[in-house]
mmCIF file of N, CA and C in Angstrom:
data_model
loop_
_atom_site.group_PDB
_atom_site.id
_atom_site.type_symbol
_atom_site.label_atom_id
_atom_site.label_comp_id
_atom_site.label_asym_id
_atom_site.label_seq_id
_atom_site.Cartn_x
_atom_site.Cartn_y
_atom_site.Cartn_z
ATOM 1 N N MET X 85 126.412 142.908 54.247
ATOM 2 C CA MET X 85 126.256 142.630 52.836
ATOM 3 C C MET X 85 126.397 143.935 52.065
ATOM 4 N N ASP X 86 127.232 143.928 51.070
ATOM 5 C CA ASP X 86 127.424 145.075 50.206
ATOM 6 C C ASP X 86 126.357 145.021 49.112
ATOM 7 N N ALA X 87 125.359 145.894 49.224
ATOM 8 C CA ALA X 87 124.230 145.861 48.291
ATOM 9 C C ALA X 87 124.660 146.035 46.843
ATOM 10 N N ALA X 88 125.738 146.778 46.602
ATOM 11 C CA ALA X 88 126.188 146.990 45.232
ATOM 12 C C ALA X 88 126.621 145.694 44.570
ATOM 13 N N ARG X 89 126.982 144.702 45.367
ATOM 14 C CA ARG X 89 127.427 143.423 44.817
ATOM 15 C C ARG X 89 126.347 142.360 44.850
ATOM 16 N N HIS X 90 125.157 142.720 45.253
ATOM 17 C CA HIS X 90 124.075 141.752 45.376
ATOM 18 C C HIS X 90 122.825 142.246 44.658
ATOM 19 N N PRO X 91 122.807 142.120 43.324
ATOM 20 C CA PRO X 91 121.670 142.632 42.566
ATOM 21 C C PRO X 91 120.340 141.986 42.943
ATOM 22 N N ARG X 92 120.351 140.728 43.390
ATOM 23 C CA ARG X 92 119.089 140.112 43.807
ATOM 24 C C ARG X 92 118.497 140.844 44.993
ATOM 25 N N ALA X 93 119.348 141.284 45.912
ATOM 26 C CA ALA X 93 118.875 142.033 47.076
ATOM 27 C C ALA X 93 118.279 143.363 46.622
ATOM 28 N N GLN X 94 118.917 144.000 45.674
ATOM 29 C CA GLN X 94 118.404 145.271 45.165
ATOM 30 C C GLN X 94 117.105 145.058 44.409
ATOM 31 N N ARG X 95 117.083 144.064 43.552
ATOM 32 C CA ARG X 95 115.902 143.797 42.724
ATOM 33 C C ARG X 95 114.683 143.482 43.588
ATOM 34 N N ALA X 96 114.900 142.860 44.741
ATOM 35 C CA ALA X 96 113.792 142.492 45.627
ATOM 36 C C ALA X 96 113.029 143.716 46.127
ATOM 37 N N HIS X 97 113.668 144.880 46.143
ATOM 38 C CA HIS X 97 113.018 146.090 46.642
ATOM 39 C C HIS X 97 112.320 146.899 45.547
ATOM 40 N N VAL X 98 112.546 146.535 44.296
ATOM 41 C CA VAL X 98 111.921 147.263 43.185
ATOM 42 C C VAL X 98 110.395 147.203 43.252
ATOM 43 N N PRO X 99 109.785 146.016 43.441
ATOM 44 C CA PRO X 99 108.313 145.962 43.456
ATOM 45 C C PRO X 99 107.677 146.742 44.601
ATOM 46 N N HIS X 100 108.460 147.062 45.621
ATOM 47 C CA HIS X 100 107.919 147.787 46.768
ATOM 48 C C HIS X 100 108.100 149.302 46.626
ATOM 49 N N GLY X 101 108.715 149.720 45.539
ATOM 50 C CA GLY X 101 108.881 151.149 45.292
ATOM 51 C C GLY X 101 110.041 151.779 46.033
ATOM 52 N N LEU X 102 110.923 150.966 46.615
ATOM 53 C CA LEU X 102 112.059 151.512 47.356
ATOM 54 C C LEU X 102 113.261 151.772 46.463
ATOM 55 N N VAL X 103 113.366 150.989 45.391
ATOM 56 C CA VAL X 103 114.505 151.067 44.482
ATOM 57 C C VAL X 103 113.983 151.090 43.053
ATOM 58 N N ALA X 104 114.613 151.914 42.218
ATOM 59 C CA ALA X 104 114.281 151.948 40.789
ATOM 60 C C ALA X 104 115.384 151.202 40.032
ATOM 61 N N ARG X 105 114.990 150.417 39.048
ATOM 62 C CA ARG X 105 115.936 149.628 38.244
ATOM 63 C C ARG X 105 115.902 150.137 36.817
ATOM 64 N N ARG X 106 117.095 150.353 36.259
ATOM 65 C CA ARG X 106 117.195 150.771 34.870
ATOM 66 C C ARG X 106 118.194 149.861 34.171
ATOM 67 N N SER X 107 117.739 149.200 33.122
ATOM 68 C CA SER X 107 118.636 148.320 32.374
ATOM 69 C C SER X 107 118.977 148.977 31.041
ATOM 70 N N TYR X 108 120.177 148.683 30.564
ATOM 71 C CA TYR X 108 120.672 149.257 29.311
ATOM 72 C C TYR X 108 120.886 148.135 28.306
ATOM 73 N N PRO X 109 120.482 148.360 27.057
ATOM 74 C CA PRO X 109 120.649 147.319 26.025
ATOM 75 C C PRO X 109 122.097 147.287 25.519
ATOM 76 N N GLU X 110 122.996 146.832 26.371
ATOM 77 C CA GLU X 110 124.421 146.802 26.045
ATOM 78 C C GLU X 110 124.960 145.383 26.218
ATOM 79 N N VAL X 111 126.121 145.168 25.636
ATOM 80 C CA VAL X 111 126.831 143.913 25.836
ATOM 81 C C VAL X 111 128.205 144.287 26.384
ATOM 82 N N PRO X 112 128.554 143.824 27.559
ATOM 83 C CA PRO X 112 127.761 143.024 28.485
ATOM 84 C C PRO X 112 126.617 143.847 29.062
ATOM 85 N N PRO X 113 125.593 143.171 29.565
ATOM 86 C CA PRO X 113 124.434 143.882 30.113
ATOM 87 C C PRO X 113 124.839 144.779 31.284
ATOM 88 N N ARG X 114 124.155 145.893 31.379
ATOM 89 C CA ARG X 114 124.403 146.829 32.483
ATOM 90 C C ARG X 114 123.070 147.208 33.100
ATOM 91 N N VAL X 115 123.016 147.217 34.428
ATOM 92 C CA VAL X 115 121.817 147.582 35.168
ATOM 93 C C VAL X 115 122.219 148.551 36.267
ATOM 94 N N GLU X 116 121.420 149.578 36.466
ATOM 95 C CA GLU X 116 121.657 150.528 37.553
ATOM 96 C C GLU X 116 120.456 150.530 38.484
ATOM 97 N N TYR X 117 120.741 150.614 39.768
ATOM 98 C CA TYR X 117 119.703 150.707 40.789
ATOM 99 C C TYR X 117 119.884 152.022 41.522
ATOM 100 N N THR X 118 118.791 152.718 41.762
ATOM 101 C CA THR X 118 118.833 153.949 42.538
ATOM 102 C C THR X 118 117.681 153.952 43.534
ATOM 103 N N LEU X 119 117.905 154.629 44.648
ATOM 104 C CA LEU X 119 116.828 154.770 45.620
ATOM 105 C C LEU X 119 115.759 155.698 45.075
ATOM 106 N N THR X 120 114.527 155.342 45.296
ATOM 107 C CA THR X 120 113.412 156.239 44.988
ATOM 108 C C THR X 120 113.252 157.190 46.178
ATOM 109 N N PRO X 121 112.452 158.217 46.058
ATOM 110 C CA PRO X 121 112.196 159.070 47.224
ATOM 111 C C PRO X 121 111.647 158.269 48.419
ATOM 112 N N LEU X 122 110.817 157.265 48.131
ATOM 113 C CA LEU X 122 110.296 156.427 49.211
ATOM 114 C C LEU X 122 111.434 155.652 49.881
ATOM 115 N N GLY X 123 112.326 155.081 49.090
ATOM 116 C CA GLY X 123 113.469 154.362 49.639
ATOM 117 C C GLY X 123 114.387 155.281 50.424
ATOM 118 N N PHE X 124 114.620 156.467 49.888
ATOM 119 C CA PHE X 124 115.481 157.431 50.578
ATOM 120 C C PHE X 124 114.878 157.847 51.920
ATOM 121 N N SER X 125 113.561 157.842 52.014
ATOM 122 C CA SER X 125 112.919 158.239 53.270
ATOM 123 C C SER X 125 113.238 157.279 54.411
ATOM 124 N N LEU X 126 113.750 156.089 54.093
ATOM 125 C CA LEU X 126 114.136 155.121 55.121
ATOM 126 C C LEU X 126 115.570 155.319 55.610
ATOM 127 N N SER X 127 116.306 156.252 55.049
ATOM 128 C CA SER X 127 117.724 156.425 55.377
ATOM 129 C C SER X 127 117.971 156.588 56.869
ATOM 130 N N SER X 128 117.202 157.432 57.529
ATOM 131 C CA SER X 128 117.439 157.659 58.959
ATOM 132 C C SER X 128 117.129 156.401 59.769
ATOM 133 N N VAL X 129 116.129 155.651 59.354
ATOM 134 C CA VAL X 129 115.776 154.410 60.048
ATOM 135 C C VAL X 129 116.906 153.395 59.890
ATOM 136 N N VAL X 130 117.442 153.268 58.695
ATOM 137 C CA VAL X 130 118.519 152.317 58.434
ATOM 138 C C VAL X 130 119.773 152.724 59.203
ATOM 139 N N ARG X 131 120.074 154.017 59.262
ATOM 140 C CA ARG X 131 121.228 154.477 60.035
ATOM 141 C C ARG X 131 121.077 154.123 61.513
ATOM 142 N N GLU X 132 119.887 154.322 62.062
ATOM 143 C CA GLU X 132 119.649 153.976 63.468
ATOM 144 C C GLU X 132 119.784 152.472 63.699
ATOM 145 N N LEU X 133 119.260 151.676 62.783
ATOM 146 C CA LEU X 133 119.392 150.229 62.892
ATOM 147 C C LEU X 133 120.865 149.824 62.834
ATOM 148 N N ASP X 134 121.634 150.468 61.956
ATOM 149 C CA ASP X 134 123.059 150.198 61.853
ATOM 150 C C ASP X 134 123.766 150.528 63.170
ATOM 151 N N ARG X 135 123.423 151.648 63.780
ATOM 152 C CA ARG X 135 124.008 152.017 65.081
ATOM 153 C C ARG X 135 123.661 150.981 66.144
ATOM 154 N N TRP X 136 122.418 150.513 66.129
ATOM 155 C CA TRP X 136 121.987 149.511 67.100
ATOM 156 C C TRP X 136 122.782 148.219 66.921
ATOM 157 N N VAL X 137 122.965 147.798 65.672
ATOM 158 C CA VAL X 137 123.726 146.579 65.401
ATOM 159 C C VAL X 137 125.175 146.750 65.854
ATOM 160 N N GLU X 138 125.770 147.919 65.599
ATOM 161 C CA GLU X 138 127.133 148.167 66.056
ATOM 162 C C GLU X 138 127.222 148.092 67.579
ATOM 163 N N ALA X 139 126.238 148.629 68.265
ATOM 164 C CA ALA X 139 126.245 148.638 69.725
ATOM 165 C C ALA X 139 126.007 147.252 70.317
ATOM 166 N N HIS X 140 125.272 146.413 69.627
ATOM 167 C CA HIS X 140 124.880 145.114 70.172
ATOM 168 C C HIS X 140 125.424 143.930 69.377
ATOM 169 N N GLY X 141 126.323 144.177 68.433
ATOM 170 C CA GLY X 141 126.824 143.125 67.567
ATOM 171 C C GLY X 141 127.456 141.962 68.302
ATOM 172 N N LEU X 142 128.278 142.257 69.300
ATOM 173 C CA LEU X 142 128.928 141.187 70.051
ATOM 174 C C LEU X 142 127.898 140.352 70.793
ATOM 175 N N GLU X 143 126.932 141.020 71.408
ATOM 176 C CA GLU X 143 125.861 140.312 72.121
ATOM 177 C C GLU X 143 125.057 139.420 71.165
ATOM 178 N N ILE X 144 124.777 139.926 69.993
ATOM 179 C CA ILE X 144 124.039 139.154 68.986
ATOM 180 C C ILE X 144 124.864 137.944 68.561
ATOM 181 N N ALA X 145 126.162 138.143 68.314
ATOM 182 C CA ALA X 145 127.026 137.047 67.896
ATOM 183 C C ALA X 145 127.110 135.970 68.971
ATOM 184 N N GLU X 146 127.218 136.391 70.236
ATOM 185 C CA GLU X 146 127.270 135.419 71.336
ATOM 186 C C GLU X 146 125.965 134.639 71.426
ATOM 187 N N TRP X 147 124.857 135.326 71.274
ATOM 188 C CA TRP X 147 123.550 134.671 71.365
ATOM 189 C C TRP X 147 123.370 133.653 70.248
ATOM 190 N N THR X 148 123.727 134.030 69.044
ATOM 191 C CA THR X 148 123.530 133.128 67.907
ATOM 192 C C THR X 148 124.526 131.973 67.914
ATOM 193 N N ALA X 149 125.644 132.106 68.643
ATOM 194 C CA ALA X 149 126.632 131.028 68.720
ATOM 195 C C ALA X 149 126.242 129.958 69.734
ATOM 196 N N GLN X 150 125.272 130.246 70.581
ATOM 197 C CA GLN X 150 124.833 129.290 71.590
ATOM 198 C C GLN X 150 124.044 128.167 70.926
ATOM 199 N N PRO X 151 124.239 126.938 71.420
ATOM 200 C CA PRO X 151 123.423 125.839 70.876
ATOM 201 C C PRO X 151 121.954 126.049 71.268
ATOM 202 N N PRO X 152 121.046 125.563 70.455
ATOM 203 C CA PRO X 152 119.616 125.726 70.764
ATOM 204 C C PRO X 152 119.252 125.082 72.100
ATOM 205 N N SER X 153 118.320 125.709 72.782
ATOM 206 C CA SER X 153 117.851 125.190 74.063
ATOM 207 C C SER X 153 117.007 123.946 73.847
ATOM 208 N N THR X 154 117.089 123.009 74.781
ATOM 209 C CA THR X 154 116.294 121.783 74.680
ATOM 210 C C THR X 154 115.112 121.816 75.652
ATOM 211 N N ASP X 155 114.758 123.002 76.115
ATOM 212 C CA ASP X 155 113.648 123.142 77.071
ATOM 213 C C ASP X 155 112.338 122.734 76.475
#
């Protein structure tokens, strides 16, 4: 998901202090989102998670494509 194209995803992090939102009184409306220092502190964690997903993406896709077990 490209966060720049999903303002709801960005807005969801504002109350947690990870992202700052600034709106401008313009027509058409304009809103900017920036990482706060707290949000930026997660950068290394997100990079590691991204590496993990890249390494295991095929395995994850195969697992999720399986029909649910009836056990």
